[in-house]
mmCIF file of N, CA and C in Angstrom:
data_model
loop_
_atom_site.group_PDB
_atom_site.id
_atom_site.type_symbol
_atom_site.label_atom_id
_atom_site.label_comp_id
_atom_site.label_asym_id
_atom_site.label_seq_id
_atom_site.Cartn_x
_atom_site.Cartn_y
_atom_site.Cartn_z
ATOM 1 N N UNK A 193 -18.416 4.742 17.109
ATOM 2 C CA UNK A 193 -18.476 5.603 16.588
ATOM 3 C C UNK A 193 -16.507 5.854 16.543
ATOM 4 N N UNK A 194 -16.066 5.516 18.177
ATOM 5 C CA UNK A 194 -14.735 5.364 18.559
ATOM 6 C C UNK A 194 -14.249 4.337 17.746
ATOM 7 N N UNK A 195 -14.965 3.281 17.703
ATOM 8 C CA UNK A 195 -14.269 1.794 17.107
ATOM 9 C C UNK A 195 -13.980 1.869 15.574
ATOM 10 N N UNK A 196 -14.809 2.764 15.657
ATOM 11 C CA UNK A 196 -14.193 3.223 13.569
ATOM 12 C C UNK A 196 -12.861 4.105 13.224
ATOM 13 N N UNK A 197 -12.880 5.174 14.395
ATOM 14 C CA UNK A 197 -11.199 5.639 14.478
ATOM 15 C C UNK A 197 -10.598 4.583 14.719
ATOM 16 N N UNK A 198 -10.349 3.917 15.779
ATOM 17 C CA UNK A 198 -9.521 2.801 15.840
ATOM 18 C C UNK A 198 -9.331 1.589 15.066
ATOM 19 N N UNK A 199 -10.354 1.074 13.988
ATOM 20 C CA UNK A 199 -10.494 0.321 13.069
ATOM 21 C C UNK A 199 -9.840 0.902 11.592
ATOM 22 N N UNK A 200 -10.115 2.057 11.331
ATOM 23 C CA UNK A 200 -9.840 2.388 10.291
ATOM 24 C C UNK A 200 -9.210 4.042 10.369
ATOM 25 N N UNK A 201 -8.213 4.320 11.154
ATOM 26 C CA UNK A 201 -7.180 5.345 11.016
ATOM 27 C C UNK A 201 -6.766 5.673 9.944
ATOM 28 N N UNK A 202 -6.084 4.873 9.061
ATOM 29 C CA UNK A 202 -5.616 5.573 7.802
ATOM 30 C C UNK A 202 -6.504 5.617 6.496
ATOM 31 N N UNK A 203 -7.753 5.305 6.599
ATOM 32 C CA UNK A 203 -9.083 5.411 5.537
ATOM 33 C C UNK A 203 -9.358 7.024 5.785
ATOM 34 N N UNK A 204 -9.679 6.603 7.109
ATOM 35 C CA UNK A 204 -10.060 8.512 7.795
ATOM 36 C C UNK A 204 -8.976 9.774 7.277
ATOM 37 N N UNK A 205 -7.707 9.227 7.777
ATOM 38 C CA UNK A 205 -6.797 10.361 7.215
ATOM 39 C C UNK A 205 -6.767 10.210 5.711
ATOM 40 N N UNK A 206 -6.777 9.415 5.227
ATOM 41 C CA UNK A 206 -7.269 9.640 3.698
ATOM 42 C C UNK A 206 -8.260 10.461 3.290
ATOM 43 N N UNK A 207 -9.163 10.174 3.716
ATOM 44 C CA UNK A 207 -10.802 10.892 3.423
ATOM 45 C C UNK A 207 -10.488 12.446 3.652
ATOM 46 N N UNK A 208 -9.946 12.447 4.751
ATOM 47 C CA UNK A 208 -9.486 14.138 5.301
ATOM 48 C C UNK A 208 -8.630 14.752 4.008
ATOM 49 N N UNK A 209 -7.429 13.750 3.689
ATOM 50 C CA UNK A 209 -6.567 14.690 2.890
ATOM 51 C C UNK A 209 -7.251 14.974 1.608
ATOM 52 N N UNK A 210 -8.208 13.905 0.956
ATOM 53 C CA UNK A 210 -8.770 14.061 -0.369
ATOM 54 C C UNK A 210 -9.633 15.421 -0.395
ATOM 55 N N UNK A 211 -10.501 15.668 1.168
ATOM 56 C CA UNK A 211 -11.467 16.817 0.895
ATOM 57 C C UNK A 211 -10.192 17.823 1.150
ATOM 58 N N UNK A 212 -9.354 18.051 1.460
ATOM 59 C CA UNK A 212 -8.271 19.276 1.670
ATOM 60 C C UNK A 212 -7.904 19.351 0.317
ATOM 61 N N UNK A 213 -7.264 18.172 -0.180
ATOM 62 C CA UNK A 213 -6.383 18.494 -1.930
ATOM 63 C C UNK A 213 -7.671 18.692 -3.007
ATOM 64 N N UNK A 214 -9.013 18.676 -2.062
ATOM 65 C CA UNK A 214 -10.106 19.158 -3.538
ATOM 66 C C UNK A 214 -10.387 20.255 -3.480
ATOM 67 N N UNK A 215 -10.137 21.416 -2.438
ATOM 68 C CA UNK A 215 -10.562 22.495 -1.948
ATOM 69 C C UNK A 215 -9.479 23.370 -1.958
ATOM 70 N N UNK A 216 -8.515 23.082 -1.883
ATOM 71 C CA UNK A 216 -7.340 23.925 -2.045
ATOM 72 C C UNK A 216 -7.022 24.205 -3.376
ATOM 73 N N UNK A 217 -6.176 25.929 -3.577
ATOM 74 C CA UNK A 217 -5.824 25.693 -4.761
ATOM 75 C C UNK A 217 -4.587 25.691 -5.334
ATOM 76 N N UNK A 218 -4.295 24.603 -6.115
ATOM 77 C CA UNK A 218 -3.015 23.992 -6.437
ATOM 78 C C UNK A 218 -2.373 24.746 -7.100
ATOM 79 N N UNK A 219 -0.725 24.621 -6.677
ATOM 80 C CA UNK A 219 0.312 25.700 -7.641
ATOM 81 C C UNK A 219 0.199 24.917 -8.859
ATOM 82 N N UNK A 220 0.618 25.745 -9.986
ATOM 83 C CA UNK A 220 0.589 25.317 -11.540
ATOM 84 C C UNK A 220 2.018 24.911 -11.590
ATOM 85 N N UNK A 221 2.095 23.571 -12.750
ATOM 86 C CA UNK A 221 3.318 23.133 -12.368
ATOM 87 C C UNK A 221 3.002 22.590 -13.958
ATOM 88 N N UNK A 222 4.826 22.198 -14.696
ATOM 89 C CA UNK A 222 4.411 21.351 -15.538
ATOM 90 C C UNK A 222 3.889 20.271 -16.123
ATOM 91 N N UNK A 223 3.368 19.484 -15.291
ATOM 92 C CA UNK A 223 2.215 18.531 -15.176
ATOM 93 C C UNK A 223 0.932 18.720 -15.731
ATOM 94 N N UNK A 224 0.928 19.622 -15.430
ATOM 95 C CA UNK A 224 -0.544 19.713 -16.250
ATOM 96 C C UNK A 224 -0.405 19.775 -17.754
ATOM 97 N N UNK A 225 0.474 19.747 -18.181
ATOM 98 C CA UNK A 225 0.551 19.782 -19.680
ATOM 99 C C UNK A 225 0.687 18.614 -20.329
ATOM 100 N N UNK A 226 0.705 17.416 -19.052
ATOM 101 C CA UNK A 226 0.440 15.952 -19.673
ATOM 102 C C UNK A 226 -0.763 15.394 -19.833
ATOM 103 N N UNK A 227 -1.093 15.114 -20.790
ATOM 104 C CA UNK A 227 -2.728 14.720 -21.089
ATOM 105 C C UNK A 227 -3.324 13.464 -20.325
ATOM 106 N N UNK A 228 -4.387 13.739 -19.541
ATOM 107 C CA UNK A 228 -4.988 12.787 -18.514
ATOM 108 C C UNK A 228 -4.501 12.816 -17.360
ATOM 109 N N UNK A 229 -3.388 13.550 -17.146
ATOM 110 C CA UNK A 229 -2.553 13.464 -15.744
ATOM 111 C C UNK A 229 -3.715 13.535 -14.406
ATOM 112 N N UNK A 230 -4.301 14.201 -14.802
ATOM 113 C CA UNK A 230 -5.657 14.851 -13.832
ATOM 114 C C UNK A 230 -6.576 13.519 -13.590
ATOM 115 N N UNK A 231 -6.831 13.262 -14.743
ATOM 116 C CA UNK A 231 -7.572 11.722 -14.390
ATOM 117 C C UNK A 231 -7.102 10.417 -13.740
ATOM 118 N N UNK A 232 -5.938 10.489 -13.717
ATOM 119 C CA UNK A 232 -4.864 9.566 -13.398
ATOM 120 C C UNK A 232 -4.860 9.952 -11.943
ATOM 121 N N UNK A 233 -4.536 10.859 -11.764
ATOM 122 C CA UNK A 233 -4.725 11.364 -10.033
ATOM 123 C C UNK A 233 -5.425 10.877 -9.486
ATOM 124 N N UNK A 234 -6.976 11.368 -10.147
ATOM 125 C CA UNK A 234 -8.458 10.971 -9.516
ATOM 126 C C UNK A 234 -8.554 9.851 -8.892
ATOM 127 N N UNK A 235 -8.358 8.805 -10.516
ATOM 128 C CA UNK A 235 -8.346 7.248 -10.256
ATOM 129 C C UNK A 235 -7.243 6.782 -9.258
ATOM 130 N N UNK A 236 -6.292 7.432 -8.605
ATOM 131 C CA UNK A 236 -5.320 6.549 -8.111
ATOM 132 C C UNK A 236 -5.690 7.549 -6.627
ATOM 133 N N UNK A 237 -6.335 8.649 -6.122
ATOM 134 C CA UNK A 237 -6.721 9.028 -5.328
ATOM 135 C C UNK A 237 -7.534 8.173 -4.870
ATOM 136 N N UNK A 238 -8.577 8.035 -5.572
ATOM 137 C CA UNK A 238 -10.005 6.984 -4.686
ATOM 138 C C UNK A 238 -9.434 5.630 -4.864
ATOM 139 N N UNK A 239 -8.654 5.105 -5.907
ATOM 140 C CA UNK A 239 -7.977 3.692 -5.614
ATOM 141 C C UNK A 239 -7.304 3.681 -4.350
ATOM 142 N N UNK A 240 -6.536 4.342 -4.352
ATOM 143 C CA UNK A 240 -5.819 4.256 -2.960
ATOM 144 C C UNK A 240 -6.375 4.453 -1.904
ATOM 145 N N UNK A 241 -7.840 5.067 -1.482
ATOM 146 C CA UNK A 241 -8.181 4.961 -0.507
ATOM 147 C C UNK A 241 -9.079 3.901 -0.405
ATOM 148 N N UNK A 242 -9.938 3.333 -1.590
ATOM 149 C CA UNK A 242 -10.756 2.046 -1.308
ATOM 150 C C UNK A 242 -9.606 0.968 -0.751
ATOM 151 N N UNK A 243 -8.483 1.072 -1.704
ATOM 152 C CA UNK A 243 -7.303 -0.399 -1.178
ATOM 153 C C UNK A 243 -7.024 -0.147 0.234
ATOM 154 N N UNK A 244 -6.888 0.832 0.878
ATOM 155 C CA UNK A 244 -6.763 0.674 2.335
ATOM 156 C C UNK A 244 -7.851 0.712 3.184
ATOM 157 N N UNK A 245 -9.041 0.666 2.681
ATOM 158 C CA UNK A 245 -10.530 0.349 3.477
ATOM 159 C C UNK A 245 -10.573 -0.828 3.202
ATOM 160 N N UNK A 246 -9.968 -1.240 2.273
ATOM 161 C CA UNK A 246 -10.118 -2.968 2.043
ATOM 162 C C UNK A 246 -8.863 -3.570 3.064
ATOM 163 N N UNK A 247 -7.702 -3.113 3.014
ATOM 164 C CA UNK A 247 -6.694 -3.849 4.078
ATOM 165 C C UNK A 247 -7.224 -3.380 5.384
ATOM 166 N N UNK A 248 -7.442 -2.393 5.656
ATOM 167 C CA UNK A 248 -8.220 -2.115 7.193
ATOM 168 C C UNK A 248 -8.950 -3.089 7.410
ATOM 169 N N UNK A 249 -10.261 -3.428 6.519
ATOM 170 C CA UNK A 249 -11.212 -4.208 6.609
ATOM 171 C C UNK A 249 -10.687 -5.489 6.959
ATOM 172 N N UNK A 250 -9.539 -5.966 5.839
ATOM 173 C CA UNK A 250 -9.621 -7.378 5.935
ATOM 174 C C UNK A 250 -8.837 -7.706 7.106
ATOM 175 N N UNK A 251 -7.918 -6.958 7.464
ATOM 176 C CA UNK A 251 -6.813 -6.824 8.667
ATOM 177 C C UNK A 251 -7.735 -7.339 9.856
ATOM 178 N N UNK A 252 -8.755 -7.087 10.310
ATOM 179 C CA UNK A 252 -9.508 -7.134 11.513
ATOM 180 C C UNK A 252 -10.884 -7.823 11.486
ATOM 181 N N UNK A 253 -11.322 -8.562 10.078
ATOM 182 C CA UNK A 253 -12.322 -9.422 9.725
ATOM 183 C C UNK A 253 -11.838 -10.608 9.508
ATOM 184 N N UNK A 254 -12.473 -11.846 9.719
ATOM 185 C CA UNK A 254 -12.016 -13.085 9.030
ATOM 186 C C UNK A 254 -13.213 -13.427 7.893
ATOM 187 N N UNK A 255 -14.134 -12.932 7.658
ATOM 188 C CA UNK A 255 -14.969 -13.217 6.566
ATOM 189 C C UNK A 255 -15.490 -11.898 6.153
ATOM 190 N N UNK A 256 -16.421 -11.945 5.045
ATOM 191 C CA UNK A 256 -16.319 -10.412 4.181
ATOM 192 C C UNK A 256 -17.824 -10.271 4.871
ATOM 193 N N UNK A 257 -18.627 -8.808 5.178
ATOM 194 C CA UNK A 257 -19.831 -8.951 4.687
ATOM 195 C C UNK A 257 -19.883 -8.072 4.132
ATOM 196 N N UNK A 258 -20.575 -8.555 2.678
ATOM 197 C CA UNK A 258 -20.484 -8.003 1.481
ATOM 198 C C UNK A 258 -21.324 -6.830 1.410
ATOM 199 N N UNK A 259 -22.715 -6.639 1.970
ATOM 200 C CA UNK A 259 -23.104 -5.313 2.121
ATOM 201 C C UNK A 259 -22.840 -4.027 2.511
ATOM 202 N N UNK A 260 -21.837 -4.556 4.012
ATOM 203 C CA UNK A 260 -21.101 -3.700 4.471
ATOM 204 C C UNK A 260 -20.045 -3.134 3.709
ATOM 205 N N UNK A 261 -18.856 -3.904 2.898
ATOM 206 C CA UNK A 261 -18.109 -3.584 2.382
ATOM 207 C C UNK A 261 -18.392 -2.986 1.061
ATOM 208 N N UNK A 262 -19.643 -3.315 0.312
ATOM 209 C CA UNK A 262 -19.784 -2.331 -0.710
ATOM 210 C C UNK A 262 -20.410 -1.262 -0.744
ATOM 211 N N UNK A 263 -20.770 -1.071 0.671
ATOM 212 C CA UNK A 263 -21.650 0.188 0.965
ATOM 213 C C UNK A 263 -20.152 1.093 1.339
ATOM 214 N N UNK A 264 -19.306 0.593 2.438
ATOM 215 C CA UNK A 264 -18.498 1.661 2.726
ATOM 216 C C UNK A 264 -17.204 1.660 2.118
ATOM 217 N N UNK A 265 -16.892 0.461 1.300
ATOM 218 C CA UNK A 265 -15.720 0.293 0.399
ATOM 219 C C UNK A 265 -16.027 0.591 -0.717
ATOM 220 N N UNK A 266 -17.007 0.910 -1.561
ATOM 221 C CA UNK A 266 -16.882 1.125 -3.036
ATOM 222 C C UNK A 266 -18.395 2.544 -2.994
ATOM 223 N N UNK A 267 -19.368 2.124 -2.391
ATOM 224 C CA UNK A 267 -20.432 3.030 -3.054
ATOM 225 C C UNK A 267 -20.163 4.753 -1.807
ATOM 226 N N UNK A 268 -19.617 4.538 -0.800
ATOM 227 C CA UNK A 268 -19.383 5.568 0.054
ATOM 228 C C UNK A 268 -18.307 6.683 -0.492
ATOM 229 N N UNK A 269 -17.062 6.158 -0.942
ATOM 230 C CA UNK A 269 -16.236 7.043 -1.749
ATOM 231 C C UNK A 269 -16.890 7.278 -2.850
ATOM 232 N N UNK A 270 -17.610 6.824 -3.720
ATOM 233 C CA UNK A 270 -18.206 7.411 -5.298
ATOM 234 C C UNK A 270 -19.192 8.386 -4.746
ATOM 235 N N UNK A 271 -19.972 8.039 -3.896
ATOM 236 C CA UNK A 271 -20.685 9.153 -3.156
ATOM 237 C C UNK A 271 -20.115 10.330 -2.579
ATOM 238 N N UNK A 272 -18.979 10.128 -2.108
ATOM 239 C CA UNK A 272 -18.536 11.472 -1.550
ATOM 240 C C UNK A 272 -17.443 12.134 -2.404
ATOM 241 N N UNK A 273 -17.121 11.289 -3.579
ATOM 242 C CA UNK A 273 -16.566 12.079 -4.659
ATOM 243 C C UNK A 273 -17.459 12.835 -5.554
ATOM 244 N N UNK A 274 -18.626 12.445 -5.663
ATOM 245 C CA UNK A 274 -19.760 13.297 -6.248
ATOM 246 C C UNK A 274 -20.024 14.745 -5.814
ATOM 247 N N UNK A 275 -20.336 14.229 -4.315
ATOM 248 C CA UNK A 275 -20.573 15.547 -3.754
ATOM 249 C C UNK A 275 -19.528 16.172 -3.441
ATOM 250 N N UNK A 276 -18.411 16.047 -3.687
ATOM 251 C CA UNK A 276 -17.027 17.244 -3.682
ATOM 252 C C UNK A 276 -16.946 17.461 -5.057
ATOM 253 N N UNK A 277 -17.043 16.947 -6.112
ATOM 254 C CA UNK A 277 -17.498 17.228 -7.320
ATOM 255 C C UNK A 277 -18.692 18.608 -7.362
ATOM 256 N N UNK A 278 -19.693 18.676 -6.876
ATOM 257 C CA UNK A 278 -20.849 19.003 -6.967
ATOM 258 C C UNK A 278 -20.363 20.598 -5.486
ATOM 259 N N UNK A 279 -19.646 20.114 -4.865
ATOM 260 C CA UNK A 279 -19.564 21.385 -4.002
ATOM 261 C C UNK A 279 -18.619 22.347 -4.742
ATOM 262 N N UNK A 280 -17.268 21.784 -5.518
ATOM 263 C CA UNK A 280 -16.376 22.261 -6.286
ATOM 264 C C UNK A 280 -17.258 23.128 -7.438
ATOM 265 N N UNK A 281 -18.228 22.708 -7.974
ATOM 266 C CA UNK A 281 -18.996 23.612 -9.192
ATOM 267 C C UNK A 281 -19.567 24.790 -8.247
ATOM 268 N N UNK A 282 -20.087 24.458 -7.305
ATOM 269 C CA UNK A 282 -21.115 25.623 -6.609
ATOM 270 C C UNK A 282 -20.666 26.068 -5.573
ATOM 271 N N UNK A 283 -20.048 25.878 -5.186
ATOM 272 C CA UNK A 283 -19.388 26.347 -3.640
ATOM 273 C C UNK A 283 -18.150 26.638 -3.782
ATOM 274 N N UNK A 284 -17.510 26.968 -4.545
ATOM 275 C CA UNK A 284 -15.882 27.583 -4.648
ATOM 276 C C UNK A 284 -15.829 28.473 -5.976
ATOM 277 N N UNK A 285 -15.178 29.328 -5.799
ATOM 278 C CA UNK A 285 -14.757 30.039 -7.425
ATOM 279 C C UNK A 285 -13.614 29.779 -7.924
ATOM 280 N N UNK A 286 -12.631 29.086 -6.719
ATOM 281 C CA UNK A 286 -11.276 28.805 -7.119
ATOM 282 C C UNK A 286 -11.165 27.032 -8.217
ATOM 283 N N UNK A 287 -12.369 26.296 -8.064
ATOM 284 C CA UNK A 287 -11.954 25.100 -8.624
ATOM 285 C C UNK A 287 -13.360 24.446 -9.403
ATOM 286 N N UNK A 288 -13.381 23.402 -10.289
ATOM 287 C CA UNK A 288 -14.855 23.403 -10.868
ATOM 288 C C UNK A 288 -15.095 21.885 -10.816
ATOM 289 N N UNK A 289 -16.207 21.755 -10.909
ATOM 290 C CA UNK A 289 -16.842 19.910 -10.801
ATOM 291 C C UNK A 289 -16.853 19.532 -12.096
ATOM 292 N N UNK A 290 -16.165 18.541 -12.229
ATOM 293 C CA UNK A 290 -16.104 17.600 -13.701
ATOM 294 C C UNK A 290 -16.447 16.071 -13.614
ATOM 295 N N UNK A 291 -17.460 16.064 -14.673
ATOM 296 C CA UNK A 291 -18.277 14.743 -14.880
ATOM 297 C C UNK A 291 -16.882 13.862 -14.769
ATOM 298 N N UNK A 292 -16.037 14.074 -15.822
ATOM 299 C CA UNK A 292 -14.899 13.075 -15.954
ATOM 300 C C UNK A 292 -14.272 12.555 -14.859
ATOM 301 N N UNK A 293 -13.857 14.116 -13.772
ATOM 302 C CA UNK A 293 -13.301 13.421 -12.639
ATOM 303 C C UNK A 293 -14.062 12.761 -11.470
ATOM 304 N N UNK A 294 -15.406 12.385 -11.723
ATOM 305 C CA UNK A 294 -16.327 11.639 -11.434
ATOM 306 C C UNK A 294 -16.165 10.356 -11.171
ATOM 307 N N UNK A 295 -16.247 10.237 -13.124
ATOM 308 C CA UNK A 295 -15.695 8.828 -13.512
ATOM 309 C C UNK A 295 -14.446 8.412 -13.058
ATOM 310 N N UNK A 296 -13.809 9.171 -13.376
ATOM 311 C CA UNK A 296 -12.211 8.543 -12.511
ATOM 312 C C UNK A 296 -12.259 8.253 -11.112
ATOM 313 N N UNK A 297 -12.719 8.720 -10.214
ATOM 314 C CA UNK A 297 -12.947 8.643 -8.982
ATOM 315 C C UNK A 297 -13.934 7.284 -8.954
ATOM 316 N N UNK A 298 -14.835 6.833 -9.652
ATOM 317 C CA UNK A 298 -15.633 5.768 -9.445
ATOM 318 C C UNK A 298 -14.792 4.580 -10.041
ATOM 319 N N UNK A 299 -13.981 4.835 -11.314
ATOM 320 C CA UNK A 299 -12.972 3.849 -11.882
ATOM 321 C C UNK A 299 -12.122 3.488 -10.628
ATOM 322 N N UNK A 300 -11.489 4.404 -9.742
ATOM 323 C CA UNK A 300 -10.363 3.631 -8.965
ATOM 324 C C UNK A 300 -10.856 3.253 -7.986
ATOM 325 N N UNK A 301 -12.416 3.247 -7.512
ATOM 326 C CA UNK A 301 -12.937 3.047 -6.632
ATOM 327 C C UNK A 301 -13.205 1.325 -6.810
ATOM 328 N N UNK A 302 -13.703 1.139 -7.903
ATOM 329 C CA UNK A 302 -14.359 -0.218 -8.407
ATOM 330 C C UNK A 302 -12.816 -0.898 -8.954
ATOM 331 N N UNK A 303 -11.645 -0.672 -9.382
ATOM 332 C CA UNK A 303 -10.272 -1.405 -8.954
ATOM 333 C C UNK A 303 -9.828 -1.580 -8.357
ATOM 334 N N UNK A 304 -9.578 -0.494 -7.162
ATOM 335 C CA UNK A 304 -9.603 -1.056 -5.755
ATOM 336 C C UNK A 304 -10.133 -2.062 -5.127
ATOM 337 N N UNK A 305 -11.587 -2.548 -5.554
ATOM 338 C CA UNK A 305 -12.542 -3.301 -4.990
ATOM 339 C C UNK A 305 -12.058 -5.018 -5.626
ATOM 340 N N UNK A 306 -11.621 -4.778 -6.850
ATOM 341 C CA UNK A 306 -11.084 -5.574 -7.697
ATOM 342 C C UNK A 306 -9.880 -6.388 -6.983
ATOM 343 N N UNK A 307 -8.803 -5.197 -6.946
ATOM 344 C CA UNK A 307 -7.495 -5.805 -6.527
ATOM 345 C C UNK A 307 -7.755 -6.011 -4.816
ATOM 346 N N UNK A 308 -8.508 -5.373 -3.970
ATOM 347 C CA UNK A 308 -8.613 -5.685 -2.690
ATOM 348 C C UNK A 308 -9.172 -7.181 -2.566
ATOM 349 N N UNK A 309 -10.213 -7.623 -3.115
ATOM 350 C CA UNK A 309 -10.953 -9.110 -3.083
ATOM 351 C C UNK A 309 -9.771 -9.835 -3.934
ATOM 352 N N UNK A 310 -9.694 -9.995 -5.088
ATOM 353 C CA UNK A 310 -9.168 -10.821 -5.936
ATOM 354 C C UNK A 310 -7.404 -10.940 -5.452
ATOM 355 N N UNK A 311 -6.832 -9.693 -4.682
ATOM 356 C CA UNK A 311 -5.455 -9.956 -4.361
ATOM 357 C C UNK A 311 -5.218 -9.787 -3.136
ATOM 358 N N UNK A 312 -5.522 -8.510 -2.493
ATOM 359 C CA UNK A 312 -5.088 -8.375 -1.026
ATOM 360 C C UNK A 312 -5.749 -9.586 -0.257
ATOM 361 N N UNK A 313 -6.843 -9.480 -0.341
ATOM 362 C CA UNK A 313 -7.910 -10.613 0.563
ATOM 363 C C UNK A 313 -7.176 -12.306 0.444
ATOM 364 N N UNK A 314 -6.423 -12.524 -0.520
ATOM 365 C CA UNK A 314 -5.674 -13.964 -0.731
ATOM 366 C C UNK A 314 -4.442 -13.783 0.624
ATOM 367 N N UNK A 315 -4.037 -12.894 -0.148
ATOM 368 C CA UNK A 315 -2.356 -12.536 0.378
ATOM 369 C C UNK A 315 -2.647 -12.531 1.466
ATOM 370 N N UNK A 316 -3.611 -11.701 2.685
ATOM 371 C CA UNK A 316 -3.768 -11.668 4.052
ATOM 372 C C UNK A 316 -4.176 -12.424 4.745
ATOM 373 N N UNK A 317 -5.098 -13.165 4.257
ATOM 374 C CA UNK A 317 -6.059 -14.222 5.069
ATOM 375 C C UNK A 317 -4.791 -15.412 4.874
ATOM 376 N N UNK A 318 -4.015 -15.372 4.234
ATOM 377 C CA UNK A 318 -3.226 -16.514 3.650
ATOM 378 C C UNK A 318 -2.278 -16.848 4.947
ATOM 379 N N UNK A 319 -1.995 -15.705 5.507
ATOM 380 C CA UNK A 319 -1.065 -15.497 6.561
ATOM 381 C C UNK A 319 -2.109 -16.023 7.913
ATOM 382 N N UNK A 320 -2.983 -16.098 8.148
ATOM 383 C CA UNK A 320 -3.878 -16.173 9.201
ATOM 384 C C UNK A 320 -4.121 -17.542 9.530
#
């Protein structure tokens, strides 16, 4: 467990930040008037998380263990987002779970995996 803290500190900080942002009451802003901004934010949050997971994984490995990357870099964040949406729906009074938020989170994770493998991996391993 301690080795994960050393290898993935940014990813773990982002997970903690996502949990915090998912349960606090956001202030009212003019940004809410922009159609789809909420879904874009969800896509960026989970895309950013998964891209950082890819970065931290690639930085410390010379080959890809695909089952491990699929589980921790794509499936676990998607499951986390589903759990958060369910907790927002059933355990809070100030937030609500939405299927479209879950879909946006999943889209972010999948897009990050594509970028991580096809763009980030060649850039990082080119330097090694």
